Coordinates of C-alpha atoms in Angstrom, one line a residue:
M265 CA 118.3 57.4 43.6
K266 CA 119.0 57.0 47.3
S267 CA 120.2 60.6 47.6
A268 CA 117.1 61.8 45.7
R269 CA 114.8 60.0 48.2
L270 CA 116.8 61.5 51.1
L271 CA 116.4 65.0 49.6
A272 CA 112.7 64.4 49.1
A273 CA 112.3 63.2 52.6
S274 CA 114.2 66.2 53.9
L275 CA 112.0 68.6 52.0
M276 CA 108.8 66.9 53.3
L277 CA 110.2 67.1 56.8
A278 CA 111.1 70.8 56.4
F279 CA 107.6 71.7 55.2
S280 CA 105.8 69.5 57.8
V281 CA 107.4 71.3 60.8
P282 CA 105.3 74.2 62.0
A283 CA 106.7 77.6 61.3
W284 CA 107.3 78.7 64.8
A285 CA 110.3 81.0 64.2
E286 CA 108.2 84.2 64.4
P287 CA 105.3 85.4 66.6
P288 CA 101.8 84.9 65.2
A289 CA 101.4 87.1 62.2
D290 CA 98.2 88.6 63.5
I291 CA 99.3 89.1 67.1
G292 CA 98.9 92.8 67.1
D293 CA 95.3 92.8 65.9
S294 CA 94.3 89.8 67.9
V295 CA 95.7 91.2 71.2
E296 CA 94.1 94.6 70.7
A297 CA 90.7 93.0 69.8
L298 CA 90.8 90.8 72.9
R299 CA 91.8 93.8 75.1
Q300 CA 88.9 95.8 73.9
K301 CA 86.5 92.9 74.1
I302 CA 87.4 92.2 77.7
G303 CA 88.0 95.8 78.7
A304 CA 91.6 95.4 79.8
V305 CA 93.4 98.7 80.2
G306 CA 97.0 97.9 79.0
V307 CA 99.0 94.9 77.8
S308 CA 102.7 94.5 77.1
I309 CA 104.3 91.4 75.5
A310 CA 107.9 90.4 75.0
I311 CA 109.0 87.3 72.9
V312 CA 112.5 86.0 72.6
E313 CA 113.4 83.3 70.0
D314 CA 116.9 81.8 69.5
G315 CA 118.5 84.7 71.4
R316 CA 116.8 87.5 69.6
T317 CA 113.8 89.7 70.5
T318 CA 111.0 89.0 68.0
L319 CA 108.4 91.1 69.8
A320 CA 108.4 93.8 72.4
R321 CA 105.4 96.1 72.3
G322 CA 102.3 97.3 74.1
W323 CA 98.6 97.9 73.6
G324 CA 96.2 100.2 75.4
V325 CA 97.0 102.9 77.9
R326 CA 99.1 103.2 81.0
K327 CA 96.2 104.7 83.0
L328 CA 92.5 104.6 82.5
G329 CA 91.2 108.0 81.3
E330 CA 94.5 109.1 80.0
S331 CA 96.0 108.8 76.5
A332 CA 99.6 107.9 77.2
P333 CA 100.1 104.6 75.4
V334 CA 101.8 101.4 76.6
D335 CA 105.0 100.8 74.6
A336 CA 108.1 98.6 74.9
E337 CA 109.6 100.7 77.6
T338 CA 106.5 101.0 79.9
I339 CA 107.2 99.4 83.2
F340 CA 104.7 97.1 84.9
Q341 CA 104.6 95.8 88.4
T342 CA 105.4 92.1 87.9
G343 CA 104.6 90.5 91.2
S344 CA 105.9 87.0 92.0
T345 CA 107.8 86.6 88.7
G346 CA 110.5 88.6 90.6
K347 CA 111.1 85.6 92.8
A348 CA 113.3 84.2 90.1
M349 CA 115.4 87.4 90.2
T350 CA 115.9 87.1 93.9
A351 CA 117.0 83.5 93.3
A352 CA 119.4 84.9 90.6
A353 CA 120.8 87.4 93.1
L354 CA 121.5 84.6 95.4
A355 CA 123.1 82.6 92.5
V356 CA 125.5 85.5 92.0
L357 CA 126.6 85.2 95.6
V358 CA 126.9 81.4 95.2
D359 CA 129.2 82.0 92.3
Q360 CA 131.2 84.5 94.3
G361 CA 131.7 81.8 97.0
K362 CA 129.9 83.9 99.7
I363 CA 127.1 81.5 100.2
A364 CA 126.0 77.9 99.2
W365 CA 122.5 76.9 98.4
D366 CA 122.5 74.3 101.3
D367 CA 124.0 76.6 103.9
P368 CA 121.8 76.9 107.0
V369 CA 120.2 80.3 107.1
I370 CA 121.6 80.9 110.6
K371 CA 125.1 80.6 109.3
H372 CA 124.6 84.0 107.7
M373 CA 121.8 85.3 110.0
P374 CA 122.5 83.9 113.5
W375 CA 119.6 85.9 114.9
F376 CA 117.0 84.3 112.6
R377 CA 114.3 82.1 114.1
M378 CA 111.5 79.9 112.9
Y379 CA 108.7 78.8 115.2
D380 CA 110.4 75.4 115.8
P381 CA 114.0 75.4 117.1
W382 CA 114.9 72.3 115.1
V383 CA 113.6 73.9 111.9
T384 CA 115.6 77.1 112.8
R385 CA 118.8 74.9 112.9
E386 CA 118.0 73.0 109.7
I387 CA 116.4 75.4 107.3
T388 CA 118.7 76.3 104.4
I389 CA 118.9 79.0 101.8
R390 CA 117.4 76.6 99.3
D391 CA 114.5 76.0 101.6
L392 CA 113.7 79.7 101.6
L393 CA 112.9 79.5 97.9
V394 CA 110.9 76.3 97.4
H395 CA 107.8 76.5 99.6
R396 CA 108.3 73.4 101.8
S397 CA 109.0 75.1 105.1
G398 CA 105.7 73.9 106.8
L399 CA 104.1 77.4 106.7
G400 CA 100.6 77.6 105.2
L401 CA 99.5 79.1 101.9
G402 CA 100.3 82.8 102.1
Q403 CA 100.9 82.7 105.8
G404 CA 102.2 86.0 107.1
D405 CA 101.4 88.0 104.0
L406 CA 99.4 90.6 106.0
M407 CA 102.8 91.8 107.2
F408 CA 103.3 93.5 103.8
V409 CA 99.9 93.2 102.0
P410 CA 98.7 95.6 100.8
R411 CA 101.4 97.8 102.4
T412 CA 103.2 98.2 105.8
Y413 CA 104.9 100.3 108.4
L414 CA 107.3 97.4 109.2
T415 CA 110.9 97.2 108.1
R416 CA 112.2 94.1 106.4
K417 CA 114.2 93.1 109.4
Q418 CA 111.2 93.5 111.7
T419 CA 109.2 91.3 109.4
V420 CA 111.8 88.6 109.3
E421 CA 112.1 88.7 113.1
R422 CA 108.3 88.1 113.3
V423 CA 108.6 84.9 111.3
A424 CA 109.5 83.2 114.6
F425 CA 105.8 83.6 115.6
L426 CA 104.3 81.9 112.5
K427 CA 103.1 78.6 113.7
P428 CA 103.6 76.0 111.0
K429 CA 100.6 74.2 109.3
T430 CA 102.6 71.0 108.4
S431 CA 105.9 69.5 109.3
F432 CA 109.1 70.8 107.8
R433 CA 109.7 69.7 104.1
S434 CA 106.7 67.4 104.1
A435 CA 104.3 69.4 101.8
Y436 CA 104.1 72.2 99.3
A437 CA 102.5 75.5 100.3
Y438 CA 103.2 78.7 98.4
D439 CA 104.6 81.5 100.6
N440 CA 106.0 85.0 100.2
I441 CA 107.4 85.6 103.6
L442 CA 110.5 83.5 103.2
Y443 CA 111.5 85.4 100.1
A444 CA 111.6 88.4 102.4
V445 CA 114.0 86.4 104.6
A446 CA 116.1 85.7 101.5
G447 CA 116.2 89.4 100.8
Q448 CA 117.3 90.2 104.3
L449 CA 120.0 87.5 104.0
I450 CA 121.4 89.2 100.9
E451 CA 121.7 92.4 103.0
E452 CA 123.3 90.5 105.8
V453 CA 125.9 88.9 103.5
T454 CA 126.7 91.9 101.2
G455 CA 125.9 95.0 103.4
Q456 CA 123.7 96.2 100.5
R457 CA 119.9 96.4 100.7
W458 CA 118.2 93.8 98.5
E459 CA 116.9 96.7 96.4
D460 CA 120.4 98.0 95.7
F461 CA 122.1 94.6 95.2
I462 CA 119.5 93.3 92.7
R463 CA 119.5 96.6 90.8
E464 CA 123.3 96.5 90.4
H465 CA 124.0 92.8 90.1
V466 CA 120.9 91.5 88.3
L467 CA 118.9 94.3 86.6
R468 CA 121.6 96.6 85.3
A469 CA 124.2 93.9 84.9
G470 CA 121.6 92.0 82.8
G471 CA 120.8 94.9 80.5
M472 CA 117.4 95.7 82.1
K473 CA 117.7 99.4 81.8
N474 CA 114.1 100.4 82.7
A475 CA 113.5 98.0 85.5
T476 CA 113.1 99.2 89.1
S477 CA 113.5 97.5 92.4
D478 CA 111.9 100.1 94.8
S479 CA 108.8 102.3 94.7
E480 CA 110.8 105.6 94.8
D481 CA 112.5 104.7 91.5
R482 CA 109.2 103.4 90.0
F483 CA 107.3 106.6 90.9
R484 CA 110.0 108.7 89.3
I485 CA 109.5 107.1 85.9
P486 CA 106.8 108.8 83.8
N487 CA 106.5 105.8 81.5
R488 CA 104.9 103.5 84.1
S489 CA 101.6 101.7 84.1
W490 CA 99.0 102.3 86.9
P491 CA 97.2 99.4 88.6
H492 CA 93.5 98.8 87.8
A493 CA 90.8 96.5 89.2
R494 CA 87.1 96.0 89.0
L495 CA 85.8 96.8 92.5
S496 CA 82.2 98.1 92.2
G497 CA 80.5 94.7 91.7
A498 CA 79.4 92.2 94.3
L499 CA 83.0 91.1 94.7
R500 CA 86.5 91.9 93.3
G501 CA 86.6 91.2 89.6
L502 CA 83.2 92.6 88.7
G503 CA 82.2 96.1 87.6
P504 CA 84.0 98.6 85.4
Q505 CA 87.8 99.1 85.6
Q506 CA 89.1 101.7 88.0
A507 CA 92.6 103.0 88.6
L508 CA 93.8 102.1 92.1
D509 CA 95.6 104.5 94.4
E510 CA 99.2 104.4 93.3
R511 CA 100.6 103.8 96.7
D512 CA 103.3 101.2 97.4
E513 CA 100.9 98.4 96.9
L514 CA 103.3 95.8 98.1
G515 CA 105.1 96.7 101.3
R516 CA 108.8 97.2 100.7
N517 CA 109.6 94.5 103.3
G518 CA 108.1 91.9 101.0
A519 CA 109.6 93.3 97.8
P520 CA 112.0 90.3 97.3
A521 CA 108.9 88.2 96.8
G522 CA 107.5 90.4 94.1
G523 CA 108.4 94.1 94.2
L524 CA 110.0 94.6 90.8
A525 CA 108.7 96.6 87.8
L526 CA 109.9 95.8 84.3
S527 CA 109.2 96.8 80.7
A528 CA 108.8 94.5 77.7
D529 CA 112.4 95.4 76.7
D530 CA 113.5 94.4 80.2
M531 CA 111.6 91.1 80.0
A532 CA 113.2 90.3 76.7
A533 CA 116.7 90.9 78.2
W534 CA 115.8 88.6 81.2
L535 CA 114.4 85.9 78.9
K536 CA 117.6 85.9 76.8
I537 CA 119.7 85.4 79.9
Q538 CA 117.5 82.6 81.2
L539 CA 117.4 80.7 77.9
A540 CA 121.2 81.1 77.6
H541 CA 121.7 79.6 81.1
G542 CA 123.2 82.8 82.5
A543 CA 125.2 84.0 79.6
L544 CA 124.9 87.6 78.6
P545 CA 124.2 88.5 74.9
G546 CA 127.3 90.7 74.7
G547 CA 129.6 88.3 76.4
G548 CA 130.3 87.3 79.9
R549 CA 127.8 85.8 82.4
L550 CA 125.3 87.0 84.9
F551 CA 125.5 83.6 86.7
S552 CA 127.2 80.3 85.9
E553 CA 125.9 77.4 84.0
E554 CA 125.8 75.4 87.2
Q555 CA 123.6 77.9 89.0
A556 CA 121.3 78.1 86.0
K557 CA 120.9 74.3 86.3
Q558 CA 120.3 74.6 90.1
M559 CA 117.5 77.2 89.5
W560 CA 115.7 75.1 87.0
T561 CA 116.0 71.8 88.9
P562 CA 112.6 70.7 90.5
V563 CA 112.7 70.5 94.3
T564 CA 109.2 70.4 95.8
P565 CA 106.5 68.4 94.1
M566 CA 103.3 70.5 93.6
P567 CA 99.7 69.2 93.8
I568 CA 98.0 69.3 90.5
T569 CA 94.7 71.2 90.4
E570 CA 91.9 69.4 88.5
L571 CA 90.7 71.5 85.6
P572 CA 87.3 71.2 83.9
D573 CA 87.1 69.2 80.6
S574 CA 87.3 72.4 78.5
L575 CA 90.8 73.1 80.0
K576 CA 92.1 69.6 80.3
P577 CA 95.0 70.0 77.8
A578 CA 96.4 72.7 80.1
Q579 CA 96.5 70.3 83.1
P580 CA 100.1 69.1 83.6
M581 CA 101.0 65.5 84.3
Q582 CA 103.8 66.7 86.6
Q583 CA 104.7 70.0 88.2
A584 CA 107.2 71.1 90.8
Y585 CA 108.8 74.2 92.3
A586 CA 112.4 74.9 91.7
L587 CA 114.4 78.0 92.8
G588 CA 112.0 80.8 91.9
W589 CA 110.5 78.9 89.0
Q590 CA 107.7 76.4 88.4
V591 CA 108.6 73.4 86.2
Q592 CA 105.9 71.4 84.5
D593 CA 104.9 69.7 81.2
Y594 CA 102.7 70.8 78.4
R595 CA 102.0 68.8 75.3
G596 CA 105.1 66.7 76.0
H597 CA 107.4 69.6 76.5
R598 CA 109.1 71.0 79.6
I599 CA 107.8 74.4 80.5
I600 CA 109.6 76.8 82.9
Q601 CA 107.2 79.5 84.1
H602 CA 105.9 81.7 86.8
S603 CA 102.9 83.9 87.3
G604 CA 102.9 87.1 89.3
G605 CA 100.3 89.6 90.7
V606 CA 100.2 92.6 92.9
F607 CA 96.8 94.2 93.3
G608 CA 95.9 95.8 90.0
S609 CA 98.6 94.2 87.8
I610 CA 99.3 90.6 86.7
T611 CA 102.2 89.0 84.8
R612 CA 103.2 85.6 83.3
V613 CA 106.7 84.6 82.2
V614 CA 107.0 81.3 80.2
M615 CA 109.9 79.5 78.6
I616 CA 110.0 76.4 76.3
P617 CA 113.7 75.5 76.7
D618 CA 113.8 72.8 73.9
K619 CA 112.4 75.4 71.4
N620 CA 114.7 78.2 72.8
V621 CA 111.6 80.4 73.1
G622 CA 110.4 82.5 75.9
F623 CA 107.7 85.1 76.4
A624 CA 106.3 87.4 79.0
I625 CA 102.8 89.0 79.2
M626 CA 102.1 91.9 81.5
M627 CA 98.8 93.6 82.2
N628 CA 97.9 96.6 84.4
S629 CA 94.5 95.0 85.3
E630 CA 93.4 91.8 87.0
D631 CA 91.9 90.1 83.9
S632 CA 93.2 86.6 84.6
G633 CA 91.2 84.9 81.8
M634 CA 92.8 87.1 79.2
I635 CA 96.4 86.5 80.4
L636 CA 95.9 82.7 80.6
G637 CA 94.3 82.6 77.2
L638 CA 97.2 84.5 75.6
T639 CA 99.7 82.3 77.4
Y640 CA 98.3 79.1 75.9
E641 CA 97.6 80.6 72.5
L642 CA 101.4 81.4 72.4
L643 CA 102.4 78.0 73.7
D644 CA 100.4 76.3 71.0
H645 CA 101.8 78.6 68.3
Y646 CA 105.4 77.7 69.2
L647 CA 104.6 74.0 69.7
G648 CA 102.7 73.7 66.4
A649 CA 99.4 72.7 68.0
P650 CA 96.1 73.5 66.3
D651 CA 94.0 76.4 67.4
Y652 CA 92.1 75.4 70.5
G653 CA 90.3 78.6 71.3
W654 CA 92.1 79.2 74.5
T655 CA 91.2 82.8 75.0
T656 CA 87.5 82.0 75.0
K657 CA 87.9 78.9 77.2
W658 CA 90.0 80.7 79.8
Q659 CA 87.7 83.7 79.9
D660 CA 84.7 81.5 80.3
W661 CA 86.4 79.8 83.2
F662 CA 87.3 83.1 84.8
E663 CA 83.7 84.4 84.5
A664 CA 82.3 81.1 85.9
R665 CA 84.7 81.5 88.9
L666 CA 83.4 85.0 89.5
A667 CA 79.8 83.8 89.1
G668 CA 80.5 81.1 91.7
G669 CA 81.8 83.7 94.1
V670 CA 78.8 85.8 93.7
E671 CA 76.4 82.9 94.3
Y672 CA 78.4 82.0 97.5
L673 CA 77.9 85.6 98.7
K674 CA 74.2 85.6 97.9
Q675 CA 73.8 82.4 99.9
A676 CA 75.8 83.8 102.8
K677 CA 73.8 87.0 102.9
A678 CA 70.6 85.1 102.8
S679 CA 71.4 82.7 105.6
P680 CA 72.6 84.8 108.6
E681 CA 70.4 84.8 111.6
R682 CA 70.2 88.4 112.6
V683 CA 70.8 87.6 116.3
G684 CA 73.0 89.6 118.5
P685 CA 75.3 91.3 119.1
S686 CA 75.8 90.1 122.7
L687 CA 77.4 93.3 123.9
K688 CA 77.0 97.0 123.5
P689 CA 79.6 98.5 121.0
A690 CA 81.9 99.6 123.8
G691 CA 82.2 96.0 125.0
Y692 CA 84.0 95.0 121.8
A693 CA 86.3 98.0 121.7
G694 CA 90.0 97.5 122.6
R695 CA 93.5 96.7 121.5
Y696 CA 94.0 93.2 120.2
R697 CA 97.4 91.7 119.4
D698 CA 98.6 88.8 117.2
P699 CA 102.1 87.6 117.8
W700 CA 103.3 88.0 114.2
Y701 CA 101.1 90.7 112.8
G702 CA 100.9 93.1 115.7
D703 CA 98.0 95.2 116.9
V704 CA 94.5 95.7 115.6
V705 CA 92.5 98.4 117.4
I706 CA 88.7 98.3 117.6
A707 CA 87.1 101.6 118.8
D708 CA 83.6 102.8 119.6
G709 CA 83.0 106.3 118.3
A710 CA 80.4 108.5 116.6
K711 CA 80.4 106.3 113.5
G712 CA 80.0 103.1 115.5
L713 CA 82.6 100.4 115.8
T714 CA 85.8 101.0 113.7
I715 CA 88.8 98.8 113.0
D716 CA 92.4 99.8 112.4
F717 CA 95.2 97.4 111.4
T718 CA 98.0 99.5 113.0
S719 CA 100.9 97.9 111.1
T720 CA 99.3 98.6 107.7
P721 CA 98.9 102.2 106.4
H722 CA 95.3 103.1 105.4
M723 CA 93.8 99.7 106.4
A724 CA 91.0 101.0 108.5
G725 CA 87.2 101.3 108.3
R726 CA 83.9 100.5 110.0
L727 CA 82.6 97.2 111.5
K728 CA 79.1 96.4 110.5
H729 CA 77.2 93.8 112.5
W730 CA 76.7 90.5 110.7
Q731 CA 75.2 88.0 113.1
Y732 CA 75.8 86.8 116.7
D733 CA 79.2 88.3 117.7
S734 CA 80.5 88.5 114.1
F735 CA 80.9 91.7 112.2
V736 CA 82.1 92.5 108.6
T737 CA 84.6 95.1 107.7
E738 CA 83.8 98.1 105.5
F739 CA 87.3 99.4 104.7
D740 CA 87.8 103.0 103.7
D741 CA 90.1 101.7 100.8
P742 CA 87.7 99.7 98.5
A743 CA 90.7 97.7 97.2
I744 CA 91.1 95.9 100.5
E745 CA 89.3 92.6 100.7
P746 CA 86.6 92.7 103.4
A747 CA 86.7 90.3 106.3
Y748 CA 84.4 88.7 108.8
V749 CA 85.5 89.6 112.4
T750 CA 84.3 87.3 115.1
F751 CA 84.7 87.9 118.9
A752 CA 84.9 85.1 121.4
L753 CA 83.4 85.8 124.8
D754 CA 83.9 84.1 128.2
A755 CA 81.1 83.3 130.7
D756 CA 81.2 86.9 132.0
G757 CA 80.7 88.4 128.6
K758 CA 84.3 89.6 128.2
V759 CA 86.1 89.3 124.9
T760 CA 88.8 86.6 125.1
G761 CA 89.9 86.7 121.4
V762 CA 89.2 87.7 117.9
T763 CA 89.4 85.7 114.7
M764 CA 88.9 86.7 111.1
K765 CA 88.4 85.2 107.6
P766 CA 87.9 86.7 104.1
V767 CA 84.3 87.4 103.0
S768 CA 84.9 86.3 99.5
M769 CA 85.6 82.6 98.8
I770 CA 87.9 83.6 95.9
A771 CA 89.8 86.3 97.7
D772 CA 93.6 86.3 97.0
F773 CA 95.4 84.1 99.4
S774 CA 97.6 87.0 100.6
W775 CA 94.6 88.2 102.6
D776 CA 95.4 85.7 105.3
Y777 CA 93.0 86.9 107.9
Q778 CA 92.4 83.4 109.0
D779 CA 96.0 83.1 110.3
L780 CA 95.4 85.9 112.9
D781 CA 94.9 84.9 116.5
L782 CA 94.2 88.2 118.2
K783 CA 94.1 88.5 122.0
P784 CA 93.1 91.5 124.1
V785 CA 95.9 93.6 125.6
E786 CA 95.9 96.6 127.8
D787 CA 95.9 99.8 125.7
K788 CA 98.3 102.2 127.4
K789 CA 97.6 105.0 125.0

């Protein structure tokens, strides 16, 4: 009798547990329907469960206007999800005994400097990865966004001129620039460029056969996705999709922060390694169990963004940054995840360790509402939660965010007092220098005032008067976020400095115009 009751209880338990051992049965149809509804160009998804790939496929096309389909081997630019791979490359060096996570950076790069000499002495390899250095959000990103003439070492040398926003280790602020430092450190320790070391010791060693670590390799692969964005509306995110110019959209100097391209097959291989704590499917290890633990251990507490009522279930109770990963809770489960974006492409990598499940979603457009909706639909599927309509709710949020940005621009355009400018165009012309970015040249010519960010290829255009001594950029490349450019004058009417800020209130933080402090210099050319 007792054994019969136990058997009955076991059967009830078995049938009451949600069937999460496979992807949603209708995922193919639902993703394609959503893609067409929103107008996304291409989508690729990889899912790994219990050490096996249960989905690796694509929907849509690689480039708008062409018929080549997205498939499991199509590579996508994956942005900041690559931070975890830079951390893994460092973990390989820790296992080899060449570095330790808490080594001072200057032990391996004696020439490296932060703005504060004390921080220079104290900052460790771990600190490079966890966003607690004192730098501001995205500070210094214009050294490689959208592209650059600078080498990685030149970029790292200029970190010394980035004045911190907070004290060292006192606050979280996401940055990319210190991952460039981490990439340079790998080169200093190994003698190999970050691109070559990570290709050999992480990508190929981990079975990621399609993945690339530099733009030359990516451009040589026919089966690659092109970036797309909506640029013809009032602000970025509105209007029809258009393919972006396939230049190196993230300067190579910043590639350790997010310069990798991977396919769904590659992402499946990466997820298997992560969920196996560094073990390789065919035997051996990419990195040790100890380093796997280090990379998932929370270090820097992150502030929690208040979400609207419709999205409240997605708001974590706790979240923190580890080594290249964000750790948070969702419906009582620990989630290891990271998002990524380079202009025209977005990615999300998510793991539920206690379910031994991970998935990655990659898109060659900037439709954030769709990728977030799919993320939470998959999370709920594997956690056995009821349908919450996440795709609709996140898309509504995304559209409301864009609407708010448009309203802000309408108010801004309605409010300027059309006074000024104080000087004739020639009075604003000159070479201006910021200690960390370099030179910005403003010239007076047949087209009026022009602006040229000399460290950044193809970042040039006209200056249109806004109000007083402020102008607005009209860049030749429409993918570059416009900026307000404001001149400060002394009592004699001479320009003493130039400051900037993004025009759009929802511009990506990497357009860190506000961090520039430009001063006039003698132009010897």
